[in-house]
PDB file of N, CA and C in Angstrom:
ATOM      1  N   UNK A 805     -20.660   0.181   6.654  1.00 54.00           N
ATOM      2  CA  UNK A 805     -19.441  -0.602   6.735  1.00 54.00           C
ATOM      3  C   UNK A 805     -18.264   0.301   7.081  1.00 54.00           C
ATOM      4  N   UNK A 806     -18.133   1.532   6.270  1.00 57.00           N
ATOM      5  CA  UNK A 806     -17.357   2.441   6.587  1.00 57.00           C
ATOM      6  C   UNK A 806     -17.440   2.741   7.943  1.00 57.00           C
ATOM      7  N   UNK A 807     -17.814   2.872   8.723  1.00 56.00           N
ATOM      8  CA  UNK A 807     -18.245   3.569   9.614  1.00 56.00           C
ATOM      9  C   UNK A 807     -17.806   2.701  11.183  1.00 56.00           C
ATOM     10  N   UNK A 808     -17.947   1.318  10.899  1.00 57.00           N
ATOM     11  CA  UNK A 808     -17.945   0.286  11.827  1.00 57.00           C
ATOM     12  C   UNK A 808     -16.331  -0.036  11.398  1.00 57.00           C
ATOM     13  N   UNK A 809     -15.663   0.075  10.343  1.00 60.00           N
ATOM     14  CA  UNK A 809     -14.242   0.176  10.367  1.00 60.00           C
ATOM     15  C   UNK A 809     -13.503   1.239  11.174  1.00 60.00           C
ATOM     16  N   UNK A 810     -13.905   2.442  11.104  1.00 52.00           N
ATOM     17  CA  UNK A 810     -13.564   3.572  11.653  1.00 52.00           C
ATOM     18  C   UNK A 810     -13.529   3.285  13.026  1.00 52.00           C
ATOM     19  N   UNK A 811     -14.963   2.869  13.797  1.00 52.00           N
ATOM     20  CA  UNK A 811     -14.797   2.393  14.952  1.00 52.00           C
ATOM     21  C   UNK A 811     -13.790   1.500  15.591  1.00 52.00           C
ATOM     22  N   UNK A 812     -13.860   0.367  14.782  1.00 53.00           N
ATOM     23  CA  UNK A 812     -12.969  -0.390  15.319  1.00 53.00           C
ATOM     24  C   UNK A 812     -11.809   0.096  15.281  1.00 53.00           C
ATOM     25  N   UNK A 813     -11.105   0.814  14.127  1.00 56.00           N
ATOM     26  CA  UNK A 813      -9.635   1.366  14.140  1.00 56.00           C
ATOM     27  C   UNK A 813      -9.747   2.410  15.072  1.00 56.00           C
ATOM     28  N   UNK A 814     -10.692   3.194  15.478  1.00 54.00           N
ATOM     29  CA  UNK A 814     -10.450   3.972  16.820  1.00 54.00           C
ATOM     30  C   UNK A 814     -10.487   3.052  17.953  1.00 54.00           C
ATOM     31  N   UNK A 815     -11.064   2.328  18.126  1.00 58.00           N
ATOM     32  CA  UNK A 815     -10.762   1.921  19.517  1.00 58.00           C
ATOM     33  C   UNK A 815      -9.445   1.140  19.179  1.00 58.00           C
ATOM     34  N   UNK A 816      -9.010   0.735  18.422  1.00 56.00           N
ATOM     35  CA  UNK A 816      -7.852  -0.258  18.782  1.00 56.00           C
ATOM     36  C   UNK A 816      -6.578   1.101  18.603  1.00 56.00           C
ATOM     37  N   UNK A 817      -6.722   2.205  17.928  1.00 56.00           N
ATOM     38  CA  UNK A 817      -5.739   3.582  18.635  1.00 56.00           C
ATOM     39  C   UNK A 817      -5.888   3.702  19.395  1.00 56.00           C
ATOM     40  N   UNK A 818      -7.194   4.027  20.086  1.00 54.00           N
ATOM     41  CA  UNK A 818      -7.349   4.182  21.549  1.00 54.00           C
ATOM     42  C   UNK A 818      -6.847   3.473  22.204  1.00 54.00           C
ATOM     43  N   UNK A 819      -6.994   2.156  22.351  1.00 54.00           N
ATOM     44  CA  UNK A 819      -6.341   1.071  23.451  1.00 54.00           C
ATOM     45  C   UNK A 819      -4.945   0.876  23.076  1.00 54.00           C
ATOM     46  N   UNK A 820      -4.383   1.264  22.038  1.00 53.00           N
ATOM     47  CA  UNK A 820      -2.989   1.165  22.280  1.00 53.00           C
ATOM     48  C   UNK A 820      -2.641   2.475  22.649  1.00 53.00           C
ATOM     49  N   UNK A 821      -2.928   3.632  22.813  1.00 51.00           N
ATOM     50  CA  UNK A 821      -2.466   4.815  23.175  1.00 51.00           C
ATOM     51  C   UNK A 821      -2.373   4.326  24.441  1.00 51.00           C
ATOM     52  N   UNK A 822      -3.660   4.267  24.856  1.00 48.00           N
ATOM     53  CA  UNK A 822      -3.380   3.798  26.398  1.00 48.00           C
ATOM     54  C   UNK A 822      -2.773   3.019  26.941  1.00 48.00           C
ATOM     55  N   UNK A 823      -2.765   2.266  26.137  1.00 46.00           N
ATOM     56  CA  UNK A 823      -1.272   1.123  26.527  1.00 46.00           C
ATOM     57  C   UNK A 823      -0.073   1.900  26.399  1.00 46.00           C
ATOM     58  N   UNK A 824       0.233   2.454  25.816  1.00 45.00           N
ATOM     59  CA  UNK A 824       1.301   3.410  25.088  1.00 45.00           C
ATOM     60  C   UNK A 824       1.591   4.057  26.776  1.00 45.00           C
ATOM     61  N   UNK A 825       0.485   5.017  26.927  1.00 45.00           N
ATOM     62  CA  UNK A 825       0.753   5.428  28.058  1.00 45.00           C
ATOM     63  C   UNK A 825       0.971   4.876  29.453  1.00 45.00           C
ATOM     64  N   UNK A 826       0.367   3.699  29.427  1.00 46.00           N
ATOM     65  CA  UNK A 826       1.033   2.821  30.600  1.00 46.00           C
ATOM     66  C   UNK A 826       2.083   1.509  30.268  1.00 46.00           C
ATOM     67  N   UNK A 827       3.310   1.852  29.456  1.00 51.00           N
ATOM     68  CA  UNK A 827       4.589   1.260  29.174  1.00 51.00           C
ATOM     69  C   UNK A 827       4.437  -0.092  28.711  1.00 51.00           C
ATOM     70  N   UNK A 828       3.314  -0.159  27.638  1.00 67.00           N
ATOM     71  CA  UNK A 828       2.801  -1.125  26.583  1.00 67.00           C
ATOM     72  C   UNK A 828       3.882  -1.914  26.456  1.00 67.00           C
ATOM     73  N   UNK A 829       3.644  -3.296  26.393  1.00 80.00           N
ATOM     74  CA  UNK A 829       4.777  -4.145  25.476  1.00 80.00           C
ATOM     75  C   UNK A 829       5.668  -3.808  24.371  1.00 80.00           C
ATOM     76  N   UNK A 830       5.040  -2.945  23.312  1.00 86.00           N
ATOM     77  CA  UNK A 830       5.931  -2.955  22.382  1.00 86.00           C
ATOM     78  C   UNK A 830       6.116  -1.355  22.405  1.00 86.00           C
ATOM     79  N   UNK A 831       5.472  -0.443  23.346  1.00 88.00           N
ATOM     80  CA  UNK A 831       5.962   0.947  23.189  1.00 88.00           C
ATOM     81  C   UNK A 831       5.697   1.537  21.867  1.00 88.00           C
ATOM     82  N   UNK A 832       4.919   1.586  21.044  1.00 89.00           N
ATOM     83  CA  UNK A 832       4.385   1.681  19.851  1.00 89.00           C
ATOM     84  C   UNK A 832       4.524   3.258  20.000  1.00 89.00           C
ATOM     85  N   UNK A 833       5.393   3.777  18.984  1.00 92.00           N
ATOM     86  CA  UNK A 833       5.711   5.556  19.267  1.00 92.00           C
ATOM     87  C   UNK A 833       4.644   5.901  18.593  1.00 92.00           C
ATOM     88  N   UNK A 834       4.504   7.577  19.021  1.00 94.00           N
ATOM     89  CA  UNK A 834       3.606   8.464  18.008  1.00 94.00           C
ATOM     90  C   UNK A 834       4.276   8.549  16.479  1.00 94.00           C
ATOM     91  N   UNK A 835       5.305   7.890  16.318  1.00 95.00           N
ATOM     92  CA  UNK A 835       5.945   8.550  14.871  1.00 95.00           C
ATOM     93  C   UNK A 835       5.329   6.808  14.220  1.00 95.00           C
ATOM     94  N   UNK A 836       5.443   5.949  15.122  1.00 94.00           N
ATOM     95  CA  UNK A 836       5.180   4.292  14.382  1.00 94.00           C
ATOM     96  C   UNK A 836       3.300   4.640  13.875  1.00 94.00           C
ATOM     97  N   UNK A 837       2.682   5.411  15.127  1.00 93.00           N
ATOM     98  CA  UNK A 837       1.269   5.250  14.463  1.00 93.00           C
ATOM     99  C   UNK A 837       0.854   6.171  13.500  1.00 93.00           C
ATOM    100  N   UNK A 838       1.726   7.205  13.247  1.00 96.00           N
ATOM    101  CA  UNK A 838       2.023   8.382  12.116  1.00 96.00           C
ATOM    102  C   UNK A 838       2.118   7.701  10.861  1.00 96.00           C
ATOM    103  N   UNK A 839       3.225   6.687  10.701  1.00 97.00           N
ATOM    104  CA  UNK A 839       3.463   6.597   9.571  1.00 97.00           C
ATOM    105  C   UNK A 839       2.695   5.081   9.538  1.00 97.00           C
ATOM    106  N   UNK A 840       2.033   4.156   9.852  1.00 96.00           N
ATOM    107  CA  UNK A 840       1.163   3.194   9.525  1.00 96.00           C
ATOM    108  C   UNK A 840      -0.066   2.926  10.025  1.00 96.00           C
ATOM    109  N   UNK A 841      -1.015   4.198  10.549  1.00 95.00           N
ATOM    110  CA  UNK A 841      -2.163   3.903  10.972  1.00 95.00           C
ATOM    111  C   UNK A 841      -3.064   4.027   9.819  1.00 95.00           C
ATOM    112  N   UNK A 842      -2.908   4.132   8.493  1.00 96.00           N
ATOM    113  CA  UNK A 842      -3.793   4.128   7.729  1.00 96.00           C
ATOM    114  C   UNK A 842      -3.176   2.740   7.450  1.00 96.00           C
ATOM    115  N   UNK A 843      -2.701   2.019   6.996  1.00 97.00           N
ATOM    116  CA  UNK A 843      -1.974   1.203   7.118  1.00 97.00           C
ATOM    117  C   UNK A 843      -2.847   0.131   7.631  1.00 97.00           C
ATOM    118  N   UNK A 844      -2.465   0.286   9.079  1.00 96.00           N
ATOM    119  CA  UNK A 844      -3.243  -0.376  10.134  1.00 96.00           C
ATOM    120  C   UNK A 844      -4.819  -0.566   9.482  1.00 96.00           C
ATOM    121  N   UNK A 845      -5.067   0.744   9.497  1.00 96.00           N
ATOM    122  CA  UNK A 845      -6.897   0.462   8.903  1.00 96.00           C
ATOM    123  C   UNK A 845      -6.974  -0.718   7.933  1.00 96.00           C
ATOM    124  N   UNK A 846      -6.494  -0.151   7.015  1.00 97.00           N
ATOM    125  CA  UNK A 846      -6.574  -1.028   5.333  1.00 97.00           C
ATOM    126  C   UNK A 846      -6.872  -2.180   5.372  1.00 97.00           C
ATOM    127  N   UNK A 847      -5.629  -2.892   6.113  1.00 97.00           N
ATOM    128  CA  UNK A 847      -5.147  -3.741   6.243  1.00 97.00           C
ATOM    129  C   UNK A 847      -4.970  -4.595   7.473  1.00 97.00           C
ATOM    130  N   UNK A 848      -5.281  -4.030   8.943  1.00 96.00           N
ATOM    131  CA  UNK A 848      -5.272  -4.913   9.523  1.00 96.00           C
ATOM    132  C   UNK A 848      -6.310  -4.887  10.622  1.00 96.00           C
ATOM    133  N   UNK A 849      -7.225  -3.909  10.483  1.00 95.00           N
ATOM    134  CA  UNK A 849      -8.360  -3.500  11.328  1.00 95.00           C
ATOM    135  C   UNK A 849      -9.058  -4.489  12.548  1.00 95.00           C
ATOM    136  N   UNK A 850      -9.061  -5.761  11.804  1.00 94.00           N
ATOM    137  CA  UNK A 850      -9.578  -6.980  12.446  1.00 94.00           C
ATOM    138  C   UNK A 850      -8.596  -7.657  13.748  1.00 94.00           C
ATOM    139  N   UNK A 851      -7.378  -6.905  14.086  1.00 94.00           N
ATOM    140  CA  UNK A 851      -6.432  -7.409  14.910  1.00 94.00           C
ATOM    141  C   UNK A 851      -6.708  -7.082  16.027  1.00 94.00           C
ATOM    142  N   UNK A 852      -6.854  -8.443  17.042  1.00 92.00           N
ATOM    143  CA  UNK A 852      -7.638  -7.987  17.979  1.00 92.00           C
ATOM    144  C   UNK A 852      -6.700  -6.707  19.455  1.00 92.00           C
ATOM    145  N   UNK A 853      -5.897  -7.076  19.239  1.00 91.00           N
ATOM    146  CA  UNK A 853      -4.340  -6.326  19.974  1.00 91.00           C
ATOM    147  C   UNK A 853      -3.135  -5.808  19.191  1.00 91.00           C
ATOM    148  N   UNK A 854      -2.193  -5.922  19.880  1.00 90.00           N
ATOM    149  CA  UNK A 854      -0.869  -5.284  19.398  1.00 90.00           C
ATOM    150  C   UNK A 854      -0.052  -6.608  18.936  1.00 90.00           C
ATOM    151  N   UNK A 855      -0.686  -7.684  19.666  1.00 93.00           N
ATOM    152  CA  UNK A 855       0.392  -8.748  18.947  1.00 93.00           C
ATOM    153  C   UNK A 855      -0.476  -9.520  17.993  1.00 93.00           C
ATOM    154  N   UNK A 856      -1.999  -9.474  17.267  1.00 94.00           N
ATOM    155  CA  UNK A 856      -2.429  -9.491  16.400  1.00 94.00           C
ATOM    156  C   UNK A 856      -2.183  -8.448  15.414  1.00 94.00           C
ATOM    157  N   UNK A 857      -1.704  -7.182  15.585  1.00 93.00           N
ATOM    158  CA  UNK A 857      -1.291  -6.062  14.646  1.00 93.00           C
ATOM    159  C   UNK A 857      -0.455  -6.379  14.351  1.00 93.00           C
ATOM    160  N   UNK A 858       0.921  -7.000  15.211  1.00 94.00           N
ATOM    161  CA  UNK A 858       1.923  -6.829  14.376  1.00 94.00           C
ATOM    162  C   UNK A 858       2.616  -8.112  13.835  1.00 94.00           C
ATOM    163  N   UNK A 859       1.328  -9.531  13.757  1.00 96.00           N
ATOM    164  CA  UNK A 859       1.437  -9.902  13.075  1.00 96.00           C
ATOM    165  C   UNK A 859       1.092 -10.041  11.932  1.00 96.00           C
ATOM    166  N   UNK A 860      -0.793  -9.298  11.989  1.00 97.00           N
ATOM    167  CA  UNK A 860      -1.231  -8.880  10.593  1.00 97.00           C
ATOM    168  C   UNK A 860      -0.119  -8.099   9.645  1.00 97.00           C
ATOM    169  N   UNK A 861       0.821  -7.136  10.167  1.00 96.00           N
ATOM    170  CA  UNK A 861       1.684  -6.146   9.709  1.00 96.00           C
ATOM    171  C   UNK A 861       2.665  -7.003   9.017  1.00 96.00           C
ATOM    172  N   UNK A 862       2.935  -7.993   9.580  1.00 96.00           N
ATOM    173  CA  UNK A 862       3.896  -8.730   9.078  1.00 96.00           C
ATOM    174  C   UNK A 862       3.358 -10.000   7.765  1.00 96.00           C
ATOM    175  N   UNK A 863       2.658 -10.243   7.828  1.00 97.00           N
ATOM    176  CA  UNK A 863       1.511 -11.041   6.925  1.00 97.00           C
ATOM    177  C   UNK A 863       1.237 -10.495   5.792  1.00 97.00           C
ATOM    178  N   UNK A 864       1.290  -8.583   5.826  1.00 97.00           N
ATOM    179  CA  UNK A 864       1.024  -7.972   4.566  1.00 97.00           C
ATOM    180  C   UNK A 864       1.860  -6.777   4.754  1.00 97.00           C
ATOM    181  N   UNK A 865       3.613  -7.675   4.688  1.00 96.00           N
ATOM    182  CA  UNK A 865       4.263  -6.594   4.204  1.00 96.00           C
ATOM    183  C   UNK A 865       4.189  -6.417   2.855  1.00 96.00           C
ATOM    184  N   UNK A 866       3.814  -6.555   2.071  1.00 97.00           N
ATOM    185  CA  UNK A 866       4.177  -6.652   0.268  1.00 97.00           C
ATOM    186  C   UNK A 866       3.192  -5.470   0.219  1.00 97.00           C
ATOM    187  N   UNK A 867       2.023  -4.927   1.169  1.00 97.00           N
ATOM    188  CA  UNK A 867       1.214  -4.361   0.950  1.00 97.00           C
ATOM    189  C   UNK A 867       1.234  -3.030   1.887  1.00 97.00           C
ATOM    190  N   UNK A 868       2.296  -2.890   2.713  1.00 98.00           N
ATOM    191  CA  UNK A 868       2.484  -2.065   3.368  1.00 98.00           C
ATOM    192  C   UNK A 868       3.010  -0.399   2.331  1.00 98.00           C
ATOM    193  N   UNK A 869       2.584   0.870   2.758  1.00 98.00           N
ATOM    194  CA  UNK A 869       3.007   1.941   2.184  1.00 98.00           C
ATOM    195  C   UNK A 869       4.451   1.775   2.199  1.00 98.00           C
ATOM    196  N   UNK A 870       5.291   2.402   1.495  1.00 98.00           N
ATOM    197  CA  UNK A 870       6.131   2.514   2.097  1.00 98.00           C
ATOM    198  C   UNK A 870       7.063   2.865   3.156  1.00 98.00           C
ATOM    199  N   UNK A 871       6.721   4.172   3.529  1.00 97.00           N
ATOM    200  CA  UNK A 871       6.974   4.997   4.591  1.00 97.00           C
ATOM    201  C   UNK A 871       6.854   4.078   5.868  1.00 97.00           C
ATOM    202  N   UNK A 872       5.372   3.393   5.868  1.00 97.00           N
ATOM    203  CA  UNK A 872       4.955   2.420   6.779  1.00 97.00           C
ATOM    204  C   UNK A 872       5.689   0.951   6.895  1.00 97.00           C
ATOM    205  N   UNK A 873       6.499   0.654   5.862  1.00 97.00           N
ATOM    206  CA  UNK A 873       7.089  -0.616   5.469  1.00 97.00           C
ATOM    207  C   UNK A 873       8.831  -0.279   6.719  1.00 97.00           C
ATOM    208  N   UNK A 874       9.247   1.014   5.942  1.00 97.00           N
ATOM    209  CA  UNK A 874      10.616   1.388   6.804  1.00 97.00           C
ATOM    210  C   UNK A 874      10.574   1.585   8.226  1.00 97.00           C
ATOM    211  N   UNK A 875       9.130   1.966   8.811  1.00 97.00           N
ATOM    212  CA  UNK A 875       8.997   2.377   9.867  1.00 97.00           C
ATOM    213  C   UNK A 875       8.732   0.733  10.626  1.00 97.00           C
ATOM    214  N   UNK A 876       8.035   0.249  10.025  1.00 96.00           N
ATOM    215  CA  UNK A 876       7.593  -1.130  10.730  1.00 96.00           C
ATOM    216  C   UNK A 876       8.880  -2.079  11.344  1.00 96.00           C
ATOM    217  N   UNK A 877       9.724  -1.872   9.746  1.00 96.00           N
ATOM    218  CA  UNK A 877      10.858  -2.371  10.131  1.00 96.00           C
ATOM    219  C   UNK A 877      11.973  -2.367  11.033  1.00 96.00           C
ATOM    220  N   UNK A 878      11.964  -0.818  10.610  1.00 96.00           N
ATOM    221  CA  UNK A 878      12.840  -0.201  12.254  1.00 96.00           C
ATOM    222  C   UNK A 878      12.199  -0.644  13.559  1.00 96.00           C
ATOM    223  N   UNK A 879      10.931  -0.315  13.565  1.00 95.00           N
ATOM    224  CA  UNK A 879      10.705  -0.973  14.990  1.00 95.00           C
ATOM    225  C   UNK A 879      11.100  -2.228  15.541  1.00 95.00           C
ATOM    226  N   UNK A 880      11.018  -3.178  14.721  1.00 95.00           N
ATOM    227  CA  UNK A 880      11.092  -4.688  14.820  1.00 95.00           C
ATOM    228  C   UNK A 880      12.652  -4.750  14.769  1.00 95.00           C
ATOM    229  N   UNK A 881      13.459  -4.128  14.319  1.00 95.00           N
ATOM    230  CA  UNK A 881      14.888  -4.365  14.909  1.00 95.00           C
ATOM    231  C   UNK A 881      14.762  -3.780  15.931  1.00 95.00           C
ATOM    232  N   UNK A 882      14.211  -2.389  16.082  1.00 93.00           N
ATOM    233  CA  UNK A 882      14.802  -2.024  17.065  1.00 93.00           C
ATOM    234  C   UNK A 882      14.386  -2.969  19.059  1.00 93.00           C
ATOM    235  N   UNK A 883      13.127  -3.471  18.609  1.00 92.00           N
ATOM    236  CA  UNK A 883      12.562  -4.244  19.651  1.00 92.00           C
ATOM    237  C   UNK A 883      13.299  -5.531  19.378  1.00 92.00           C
ATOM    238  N   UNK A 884      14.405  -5.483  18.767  1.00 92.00           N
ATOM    239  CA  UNK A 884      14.791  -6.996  18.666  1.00 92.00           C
ATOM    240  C   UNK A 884      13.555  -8.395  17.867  1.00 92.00           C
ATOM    241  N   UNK A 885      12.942  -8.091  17.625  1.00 91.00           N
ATOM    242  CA  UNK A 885      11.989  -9.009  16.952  1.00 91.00           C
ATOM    243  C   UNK A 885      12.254  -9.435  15.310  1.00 91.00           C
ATOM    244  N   UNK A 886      12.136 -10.605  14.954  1.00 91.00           N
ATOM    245  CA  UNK A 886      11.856 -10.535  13.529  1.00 91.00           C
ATOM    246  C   UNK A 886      11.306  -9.521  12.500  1.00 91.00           C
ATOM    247  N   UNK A 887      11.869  -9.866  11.658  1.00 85.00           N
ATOM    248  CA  UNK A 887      11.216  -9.025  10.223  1.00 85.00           C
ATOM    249  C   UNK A 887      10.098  -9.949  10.111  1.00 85.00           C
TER     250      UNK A 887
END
């Protein structure tokens, strides 16, 4: 089980890096996947994209780290989007 989580949370880093690198929708920085990719695992592994992530993200803020909670947030103002 471990193992098939891992996978999936690598490929969905992977495919957003690469999105990342070709001027992704939401521009997801190296400092956003720093401070909530464990985060990401825990909690939202099953998201099939970036706009399933960041609504899982938003679904379990109460459960977000903190570090990951301030960072999430900043992004989402800063992209103009809801909290």
């Amino acid at each position: 089980m471990g193992t098939k989580i891992a996978m999936a949370v690598a490929i969905v880093v992977a495919s957003s890096l690469s999105a990342f690198a070709a001027e992704d929708k939401y521009s997801i920085t190296p400092a956003e996947h720093l401070a909530c990719d464990n985060d990401a695992v825990t909690f939202c592994a099953e998201a099939p994209d970036e706009d399933g992530l960041i609504a899982c993200m938003r679904s379990k803020r109460a459960m977000l780290s903190h570090v990951c909670l301030r960072t999430f947030d900043a992004g989402l103002r800063r992209r103009h989007l809801p909290l």
